XYZ file of C-alpha atoms in Angstrom:
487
model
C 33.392 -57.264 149.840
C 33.142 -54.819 146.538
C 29.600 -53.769 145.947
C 27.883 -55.953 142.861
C 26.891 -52.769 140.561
C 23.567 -53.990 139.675
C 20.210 -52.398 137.537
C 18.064 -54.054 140.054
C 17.530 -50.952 142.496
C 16.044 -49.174 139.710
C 13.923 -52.181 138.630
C 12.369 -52.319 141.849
C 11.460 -48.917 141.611
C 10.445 -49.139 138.181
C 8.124 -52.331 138.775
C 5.263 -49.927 140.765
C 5.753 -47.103 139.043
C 5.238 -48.813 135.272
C 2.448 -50.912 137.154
C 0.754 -47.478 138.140
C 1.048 -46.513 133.959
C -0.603 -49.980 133.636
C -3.319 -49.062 135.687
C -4.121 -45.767 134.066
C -4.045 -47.057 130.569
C -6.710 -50.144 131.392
C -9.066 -47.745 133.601
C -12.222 -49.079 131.707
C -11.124 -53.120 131.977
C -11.662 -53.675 135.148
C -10.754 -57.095 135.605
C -7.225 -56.730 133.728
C -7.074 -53.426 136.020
C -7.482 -54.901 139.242
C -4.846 -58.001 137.822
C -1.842 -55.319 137.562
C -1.110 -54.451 141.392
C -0.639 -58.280 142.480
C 1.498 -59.373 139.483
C 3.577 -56.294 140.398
C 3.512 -56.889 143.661
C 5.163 -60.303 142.667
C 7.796 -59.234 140.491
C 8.739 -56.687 143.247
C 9.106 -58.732 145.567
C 11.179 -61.487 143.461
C 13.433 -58.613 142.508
C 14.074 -57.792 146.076
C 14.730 -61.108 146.459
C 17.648 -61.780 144.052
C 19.841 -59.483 145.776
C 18.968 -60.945 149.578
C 21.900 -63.695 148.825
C 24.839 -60.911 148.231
C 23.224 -58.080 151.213
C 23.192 -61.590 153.699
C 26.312 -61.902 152.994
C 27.869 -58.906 154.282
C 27.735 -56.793 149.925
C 25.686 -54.428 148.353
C 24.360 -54.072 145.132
C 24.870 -50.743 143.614
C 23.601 -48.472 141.198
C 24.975 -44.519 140.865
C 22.580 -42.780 137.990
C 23.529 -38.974 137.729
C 25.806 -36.488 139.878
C 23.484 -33.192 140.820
C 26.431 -31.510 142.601
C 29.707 -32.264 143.650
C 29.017 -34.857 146.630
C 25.435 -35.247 145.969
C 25.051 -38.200 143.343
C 21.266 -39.697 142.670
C 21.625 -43.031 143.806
C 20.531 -46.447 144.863
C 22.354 -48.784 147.000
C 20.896 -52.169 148.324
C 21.965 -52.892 152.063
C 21.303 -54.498 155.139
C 19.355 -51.679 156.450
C 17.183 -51.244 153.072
C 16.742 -55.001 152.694
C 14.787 -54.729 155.863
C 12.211 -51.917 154.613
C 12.539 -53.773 151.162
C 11.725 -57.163 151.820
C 8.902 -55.855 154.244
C 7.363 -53.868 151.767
C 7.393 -55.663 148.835
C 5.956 -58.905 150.298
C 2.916 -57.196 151.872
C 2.136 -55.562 149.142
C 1.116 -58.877 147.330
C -1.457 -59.662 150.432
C -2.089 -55.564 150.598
C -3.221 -55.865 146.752
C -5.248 -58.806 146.455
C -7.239 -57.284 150.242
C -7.239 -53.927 148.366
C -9.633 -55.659 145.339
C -12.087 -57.428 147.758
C -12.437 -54.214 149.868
C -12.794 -51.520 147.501
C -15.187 -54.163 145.026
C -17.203 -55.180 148.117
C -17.876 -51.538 148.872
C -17.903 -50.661 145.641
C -15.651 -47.668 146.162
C -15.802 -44.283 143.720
C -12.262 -43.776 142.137
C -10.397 -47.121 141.982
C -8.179 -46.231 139.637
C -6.872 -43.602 141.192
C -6.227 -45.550 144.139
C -4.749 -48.298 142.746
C -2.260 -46.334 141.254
C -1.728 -43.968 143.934
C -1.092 -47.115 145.742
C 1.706 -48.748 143.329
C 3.210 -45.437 143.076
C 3.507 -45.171 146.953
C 5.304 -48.711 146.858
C 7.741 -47.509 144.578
C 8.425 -44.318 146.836
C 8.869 -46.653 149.445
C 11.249 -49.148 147.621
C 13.142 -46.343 146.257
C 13.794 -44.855 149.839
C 14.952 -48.686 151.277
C 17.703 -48.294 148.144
C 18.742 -44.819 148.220
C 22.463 -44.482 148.494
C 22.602 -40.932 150.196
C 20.281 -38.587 151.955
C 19.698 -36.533 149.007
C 18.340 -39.637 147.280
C 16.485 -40.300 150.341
C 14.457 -36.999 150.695
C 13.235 -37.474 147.070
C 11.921 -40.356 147.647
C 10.465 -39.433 151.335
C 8.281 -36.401 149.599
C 7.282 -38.582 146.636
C 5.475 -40.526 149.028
C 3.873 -37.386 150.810
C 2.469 -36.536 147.708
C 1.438 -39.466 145.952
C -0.352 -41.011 149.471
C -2.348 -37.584 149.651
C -4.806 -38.841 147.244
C -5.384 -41.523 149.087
C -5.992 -39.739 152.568
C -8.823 -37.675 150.563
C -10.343 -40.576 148.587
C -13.877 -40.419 150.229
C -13.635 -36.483 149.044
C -16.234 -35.687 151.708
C -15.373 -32.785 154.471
C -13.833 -34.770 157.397
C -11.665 -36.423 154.122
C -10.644 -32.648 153.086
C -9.371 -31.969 156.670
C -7.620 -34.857 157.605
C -5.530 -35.100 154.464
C -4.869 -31.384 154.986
C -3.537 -32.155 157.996
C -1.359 -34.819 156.888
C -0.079 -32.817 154.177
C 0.595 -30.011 156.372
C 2.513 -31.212 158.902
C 4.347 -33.954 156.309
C 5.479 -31.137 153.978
C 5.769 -28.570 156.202
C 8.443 -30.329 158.423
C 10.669 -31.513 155.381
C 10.381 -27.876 153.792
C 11.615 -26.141 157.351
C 13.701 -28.299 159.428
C 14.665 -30.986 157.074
C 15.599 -28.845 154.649
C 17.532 -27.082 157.281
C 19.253 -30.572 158.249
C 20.758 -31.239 154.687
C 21.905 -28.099 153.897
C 23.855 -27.757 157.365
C 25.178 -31.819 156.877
C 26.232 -31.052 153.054
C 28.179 -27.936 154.467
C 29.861 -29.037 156.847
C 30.703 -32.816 155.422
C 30.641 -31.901 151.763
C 28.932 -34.552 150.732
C 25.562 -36.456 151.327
C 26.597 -40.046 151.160
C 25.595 -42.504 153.622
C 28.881 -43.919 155.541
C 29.368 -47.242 158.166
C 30.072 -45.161 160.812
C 28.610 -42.309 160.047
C 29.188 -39.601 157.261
C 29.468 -37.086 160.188
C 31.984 -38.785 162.279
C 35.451 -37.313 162.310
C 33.947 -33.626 161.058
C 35.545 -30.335 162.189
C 32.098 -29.000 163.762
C 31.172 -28.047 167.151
C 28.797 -30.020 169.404
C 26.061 -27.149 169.285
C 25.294 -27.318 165.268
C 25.848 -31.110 165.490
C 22.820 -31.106 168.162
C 20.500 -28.932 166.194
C 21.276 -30.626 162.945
C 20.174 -34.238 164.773
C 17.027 -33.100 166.450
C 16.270 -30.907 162.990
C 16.517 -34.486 161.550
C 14.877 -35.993 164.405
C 11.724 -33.390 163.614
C 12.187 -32.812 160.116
C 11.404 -36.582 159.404
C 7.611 -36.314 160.295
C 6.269 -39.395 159.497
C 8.025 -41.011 162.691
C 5.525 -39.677 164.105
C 7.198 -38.622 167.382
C 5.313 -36.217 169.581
C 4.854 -33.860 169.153
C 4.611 -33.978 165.403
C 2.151 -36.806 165.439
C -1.190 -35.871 164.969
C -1.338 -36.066 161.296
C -1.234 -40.386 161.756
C -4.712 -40.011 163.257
C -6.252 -37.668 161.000
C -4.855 -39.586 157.838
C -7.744 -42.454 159.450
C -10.127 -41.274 156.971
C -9.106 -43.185 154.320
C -9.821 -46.396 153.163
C -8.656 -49.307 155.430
C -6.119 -50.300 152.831
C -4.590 -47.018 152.675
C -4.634 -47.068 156.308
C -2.887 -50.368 156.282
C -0.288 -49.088 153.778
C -0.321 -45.895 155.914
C 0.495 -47.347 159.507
C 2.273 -50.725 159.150
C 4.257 -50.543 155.912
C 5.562 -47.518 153.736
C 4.773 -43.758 155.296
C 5.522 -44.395 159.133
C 8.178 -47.133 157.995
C 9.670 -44.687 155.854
C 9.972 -42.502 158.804
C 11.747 -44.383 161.094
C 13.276 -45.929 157.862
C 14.979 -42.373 157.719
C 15.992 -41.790 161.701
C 17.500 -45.118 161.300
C 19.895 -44.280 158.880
C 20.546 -40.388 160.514
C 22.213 -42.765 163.518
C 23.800 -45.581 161.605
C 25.164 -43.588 158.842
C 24.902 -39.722 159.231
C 26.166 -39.199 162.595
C 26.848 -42.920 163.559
C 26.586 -44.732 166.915
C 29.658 -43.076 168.567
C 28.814 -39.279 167.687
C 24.960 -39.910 168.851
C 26.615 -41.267 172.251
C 29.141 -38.099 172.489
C 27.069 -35.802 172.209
C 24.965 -37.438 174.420
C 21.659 -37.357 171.914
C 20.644 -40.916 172.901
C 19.528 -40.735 176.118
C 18.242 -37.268 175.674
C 15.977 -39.028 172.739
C 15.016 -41.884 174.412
C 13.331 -39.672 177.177
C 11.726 -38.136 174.295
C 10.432 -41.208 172.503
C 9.625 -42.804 176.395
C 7.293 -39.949 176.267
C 5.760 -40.666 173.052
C 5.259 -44.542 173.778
C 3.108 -44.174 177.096
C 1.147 -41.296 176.267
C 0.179 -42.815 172.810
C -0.598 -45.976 174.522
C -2.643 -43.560 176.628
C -4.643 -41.742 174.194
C -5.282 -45.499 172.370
C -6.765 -46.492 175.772
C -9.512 -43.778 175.026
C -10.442 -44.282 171.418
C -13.643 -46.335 171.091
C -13.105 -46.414 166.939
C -11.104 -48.922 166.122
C -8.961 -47.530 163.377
C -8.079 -44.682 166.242
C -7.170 -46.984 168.484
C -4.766 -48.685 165.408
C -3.479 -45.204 164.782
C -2.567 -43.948 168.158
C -0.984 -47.408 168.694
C 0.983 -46.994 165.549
C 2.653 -43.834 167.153
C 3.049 -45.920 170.156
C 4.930 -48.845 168.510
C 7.007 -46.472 165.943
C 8.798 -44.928 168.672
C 10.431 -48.643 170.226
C 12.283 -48.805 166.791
C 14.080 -45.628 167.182
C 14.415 -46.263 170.776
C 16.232 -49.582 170.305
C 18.817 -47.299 167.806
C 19.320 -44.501 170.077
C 20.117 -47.189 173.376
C 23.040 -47.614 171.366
C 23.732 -51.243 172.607
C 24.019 -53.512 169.790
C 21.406 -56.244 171.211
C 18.494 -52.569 171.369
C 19.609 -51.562 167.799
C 19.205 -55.168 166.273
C 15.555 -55.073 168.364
C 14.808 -51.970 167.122
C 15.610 -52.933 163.043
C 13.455 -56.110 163.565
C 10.829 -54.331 164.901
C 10.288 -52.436 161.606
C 9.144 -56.329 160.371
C 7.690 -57.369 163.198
C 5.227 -54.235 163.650
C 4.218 -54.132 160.054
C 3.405 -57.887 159.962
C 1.281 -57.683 162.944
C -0.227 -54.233 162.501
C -0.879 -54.642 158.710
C -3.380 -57.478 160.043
C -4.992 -55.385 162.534
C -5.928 -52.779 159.960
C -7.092 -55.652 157.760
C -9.729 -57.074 160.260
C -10.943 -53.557 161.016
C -11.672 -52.976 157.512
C -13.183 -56.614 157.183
C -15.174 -55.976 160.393
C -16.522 -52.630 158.326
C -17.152 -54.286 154.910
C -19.038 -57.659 156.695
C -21.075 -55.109 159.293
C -20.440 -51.231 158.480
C -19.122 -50.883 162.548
C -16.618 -49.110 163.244
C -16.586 -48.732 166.945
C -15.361 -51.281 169.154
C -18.399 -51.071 171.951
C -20.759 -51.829 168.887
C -18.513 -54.795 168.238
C -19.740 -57.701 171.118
C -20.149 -61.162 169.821
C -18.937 -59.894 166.085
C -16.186 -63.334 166.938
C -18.835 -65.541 166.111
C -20.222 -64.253 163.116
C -16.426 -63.441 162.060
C -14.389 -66.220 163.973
C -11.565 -65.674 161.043
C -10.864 -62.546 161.298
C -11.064 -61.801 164.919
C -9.016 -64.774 165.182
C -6.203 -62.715 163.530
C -7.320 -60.299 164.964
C -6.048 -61.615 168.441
C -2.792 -63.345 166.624
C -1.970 -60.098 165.842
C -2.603 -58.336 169.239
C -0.733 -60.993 171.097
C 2.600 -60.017 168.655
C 2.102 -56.225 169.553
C 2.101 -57.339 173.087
C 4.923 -59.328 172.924
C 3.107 -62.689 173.703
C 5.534 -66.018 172.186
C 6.040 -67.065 169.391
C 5.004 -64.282 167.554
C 6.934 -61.530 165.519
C 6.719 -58.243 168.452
C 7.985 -61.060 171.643
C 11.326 -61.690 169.673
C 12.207 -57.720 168.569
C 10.837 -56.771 172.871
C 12.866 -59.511 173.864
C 15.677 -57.868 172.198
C 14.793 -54.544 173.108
C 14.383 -55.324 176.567
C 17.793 -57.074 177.018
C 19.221 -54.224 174.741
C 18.422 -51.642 177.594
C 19.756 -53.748 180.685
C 23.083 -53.963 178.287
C 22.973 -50.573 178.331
C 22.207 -49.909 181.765
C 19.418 -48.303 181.368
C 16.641 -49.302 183.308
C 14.460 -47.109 183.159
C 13.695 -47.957 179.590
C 13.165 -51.330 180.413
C 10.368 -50.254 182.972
C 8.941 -48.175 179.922
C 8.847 -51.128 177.637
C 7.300 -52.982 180.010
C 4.599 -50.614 181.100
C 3.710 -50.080 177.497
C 3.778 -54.044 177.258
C 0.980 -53.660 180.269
C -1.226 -50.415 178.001
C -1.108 -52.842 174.719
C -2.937 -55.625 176.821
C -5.264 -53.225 177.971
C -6.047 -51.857 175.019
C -6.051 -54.516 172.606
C -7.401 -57.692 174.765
C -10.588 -56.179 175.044
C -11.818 -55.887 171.874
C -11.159 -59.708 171.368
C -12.216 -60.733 173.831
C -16.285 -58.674 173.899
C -16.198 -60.181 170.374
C -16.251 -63.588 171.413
C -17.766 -63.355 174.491
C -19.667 -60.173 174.508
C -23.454 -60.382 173.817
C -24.349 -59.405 170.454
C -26.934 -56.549 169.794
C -30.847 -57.474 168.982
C -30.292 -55.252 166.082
C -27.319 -56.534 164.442
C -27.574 -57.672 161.008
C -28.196 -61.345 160.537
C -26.355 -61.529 156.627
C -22.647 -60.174 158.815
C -20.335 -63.220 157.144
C -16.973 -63.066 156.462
C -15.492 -61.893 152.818
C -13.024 -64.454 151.126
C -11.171 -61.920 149.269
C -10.603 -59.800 152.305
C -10.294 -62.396 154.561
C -7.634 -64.488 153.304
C -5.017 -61.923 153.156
C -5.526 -61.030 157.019
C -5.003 -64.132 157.619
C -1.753 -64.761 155.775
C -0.258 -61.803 157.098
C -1.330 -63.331 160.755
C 0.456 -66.191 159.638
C 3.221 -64.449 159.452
C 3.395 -62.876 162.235
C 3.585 -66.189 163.765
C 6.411 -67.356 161.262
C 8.888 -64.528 161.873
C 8.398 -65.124 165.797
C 9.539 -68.924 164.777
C 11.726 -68.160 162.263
C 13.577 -65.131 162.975
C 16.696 -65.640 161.115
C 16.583 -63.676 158.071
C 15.833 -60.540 159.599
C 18.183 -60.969 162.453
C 21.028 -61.830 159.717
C 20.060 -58.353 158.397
C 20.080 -56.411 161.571
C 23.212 -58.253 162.826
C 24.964 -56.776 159.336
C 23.832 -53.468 160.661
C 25.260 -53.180 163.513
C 28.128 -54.623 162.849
């Protein structure tokens, strides 16, 4: 099918960023303010929309701007494996938005204008890496969203703020300006050009295995906000911010953007058959194996509850790469649908955390008995939510494990099966807990008798459990998309 040459990939970019203008310009009108982010949010997501009928059926809609170099155009292109990120991120952002203005009001946070904008101009980072056409296009949009989250990470401007957004910045910035860096230069030199290809731009190239190795694993590294260990520890510093940021942090655009990123190296930089040549699948799976256990681990241990989130978050990141680098087509489509299915359920987790915070001011999950029956809503999510990132049925995470799990028998690989399960095993020891001393747990003496739960904050964590629920019902759409993938 010929690509549909379309303005809409630069819409949905523009749509944020103008809405991040808007908010600027009406920083002392509050209420017409706080109104910009969730109309945005809608038009976004109704512009991603219009071009799900032509990327469903097997097109893309197309957009070339501006050559830089010969080879290197900046560009947007609207496929199966963007429509994923796309339609993931636009559509929370309407429930992110509208949970953003009952937090931050409730609390009555310093600085909302900054974060509201900081926050529309992530979303179009985000949106503009789903659409990019080429790595080139890519990268711009991947540091954008370094930069304009880093505000965020440092909103409370207090000391343990200052270090953890350091952090983030540091290891964010500093992998893309070594190894990354590194990466494109080597793949424009050797390919002469930048353009993502079915198959793989790299396939077919006169290069020997050795640079082809260290360009992947400079990839592999250079993309940071995957999160894989060992260049993971900026995910739980960036837990200083806000809950929303965290939300946006760990379930929808930075780590999504991430994997986003290694998703496309495989598919369309080096492409399924070069990864298995070389033999960089396996050797990466061992890698991200590692990553899954020991973050599962380390969650075991944290008694704050966004930790726990975080460390989780590295935990879960690592089965979407995992189900690319199997390299059997029933693991990759697993692995693209878990890019829905963990930001659904994780975005909800974040939200009851930060509703637990704004109803009670806890933070820690052994201060957190009986907080079910003050809160029945959101804990109720709350353990929606924890059942998909087990893998329980129907929800969103039992349909991408399912296909994960048969993805690594079809590969042979059993030993990744006995890793998913395990890990299957650490989530229901981690997260079944806290649901279940907030129910049943006896409630401190001391515990604040006015603890009630916040409409504005509360209804979005529950739509987004919702969700969770609908996607493990209704699967379809995203499984179209993955199948068009891997195809």
């Amino acid at each position: 099918m010929d690509p549909v040459i379309s303005i809409r990939p630069l819409l949905a970019v523009a749509v944020p960023g103008l809405a991040a203008l808007a908010i600027l310009l009406l920083n002392n009108r509050e209420k017409l303010r706080d109104a910009v982010s969730p109309l945005a949010a809608i038009v976004l997501f109704a512009i991603v929309a219009s071009m799900a009928p032509t990327v469903l059926s097997g097109g893309t809609v197309d957009l070339r701007l501006f050559e830089i170099l010969p080879g290197i155009d900046f560009a947007f292109r609207a496929d199966a494996l963007g429509m994923v990120f796309a339609t993931v991120s636009s559509l929370l952002w309407i429930v992110a938005a509208i949970y953003s203005i009952g937090y931050m009001r409730h609390l009555n946070e310093h600085a909302q204008t900054r974060f509201f904008a900081c926050f529309a101009t992530s979303l179009a980072a985000a949106v503009g890496g789903a659409f990019a056409a080429n790595l080139f296009t890519l990268v711009i949009f991947y540091e954008a969203l370094s930069l304009v989250t880093y505000p965020l990470v440092y909103h409370h401007e207090d000391e343990e703020g200052w270090t953890g957004s350091r952090k983030y910045l540091v290891y964010l910035m500093g992998a893309s300006k070594s190894v990354l860096l590194a990466a494109l230069a080597l793949t424009y030199s050797i390919a002469g050009s930048l353009d993502f290809r079915q198959g793989g731009l790299l396939a077919g190239v006169n290069a020997s295995a050795p640079l082809l190795t260290v360009v992947y694993f400079c990839y592999l590294f250079g993309f940071a906000k995957a999160a894989v260990m060992p260049i993971h520890a900026w995910l739980p510093a960036a837990m200083v911010a806000p809950t929303p940021v965290s939300a946006l942090l760990h379930a929808v655009a930075v780590v999504k953007m991430g994997v986003f990123c290694l998703l496309r190296v495989v598919f369309h930089v080096f492409g399924v058959k070069l990864v298995g040549e070389l033999g960089l699948g396996i050797a990466t799976a061992y890698l991200l194996s590692f990553t899954i256990l020991m973050a599962s681990v380390y969650a075991l241990t944290r008694d704050d509850l966004k930790a726990r989130l975080a460390y989780s978050t590295v935990s879960q990141l690592s089965y979407i790469v995992l189900g690319a680098v199997l390299l059997s087509p029933v693991a990759m489509v697993g692995g693209i649908i878990h890019i829905a299915a963990h930001a659904f359920s994780k975005i909800t987790l974040f939200f009851c955390a930060g509703s637990i915070y704004c109803a009670s001011g806890k933070r820690n999950i052994s201060d957190m008995a009986g907080i079910g029956r003050r809160l029945p809503w959101t804990m109720g999510a709350f353990f929606v939510a924890s059942l998909s990132m087990i893998g329980v049925p129907p929800t969103a995470g039992f349909v991408s494990k399912w296909y994960l799990t048969l993805g690594s028998v079809e590969a042979g690989q059993i030993a990744f099966l006995v890793v998913l399960l395990a890990s299957s095993i650490l989530n229901a020891a981690y997260f079944l807990p806290v649901s279940y001393a907030a129910f049943f747990g006896t409630e401190a003496q001391e515990s604040p008798p006015t603890v009630r739960e916040i409409p504005m904050v509360t209804i979005p964590l529950v739509a987004t459990a919702i969700l969770s629920v609908l996607m493990g019902i209704f699967p379809g759409y995203f499984l179209t998309l993955a199948d068009g993938v891997v195809r």
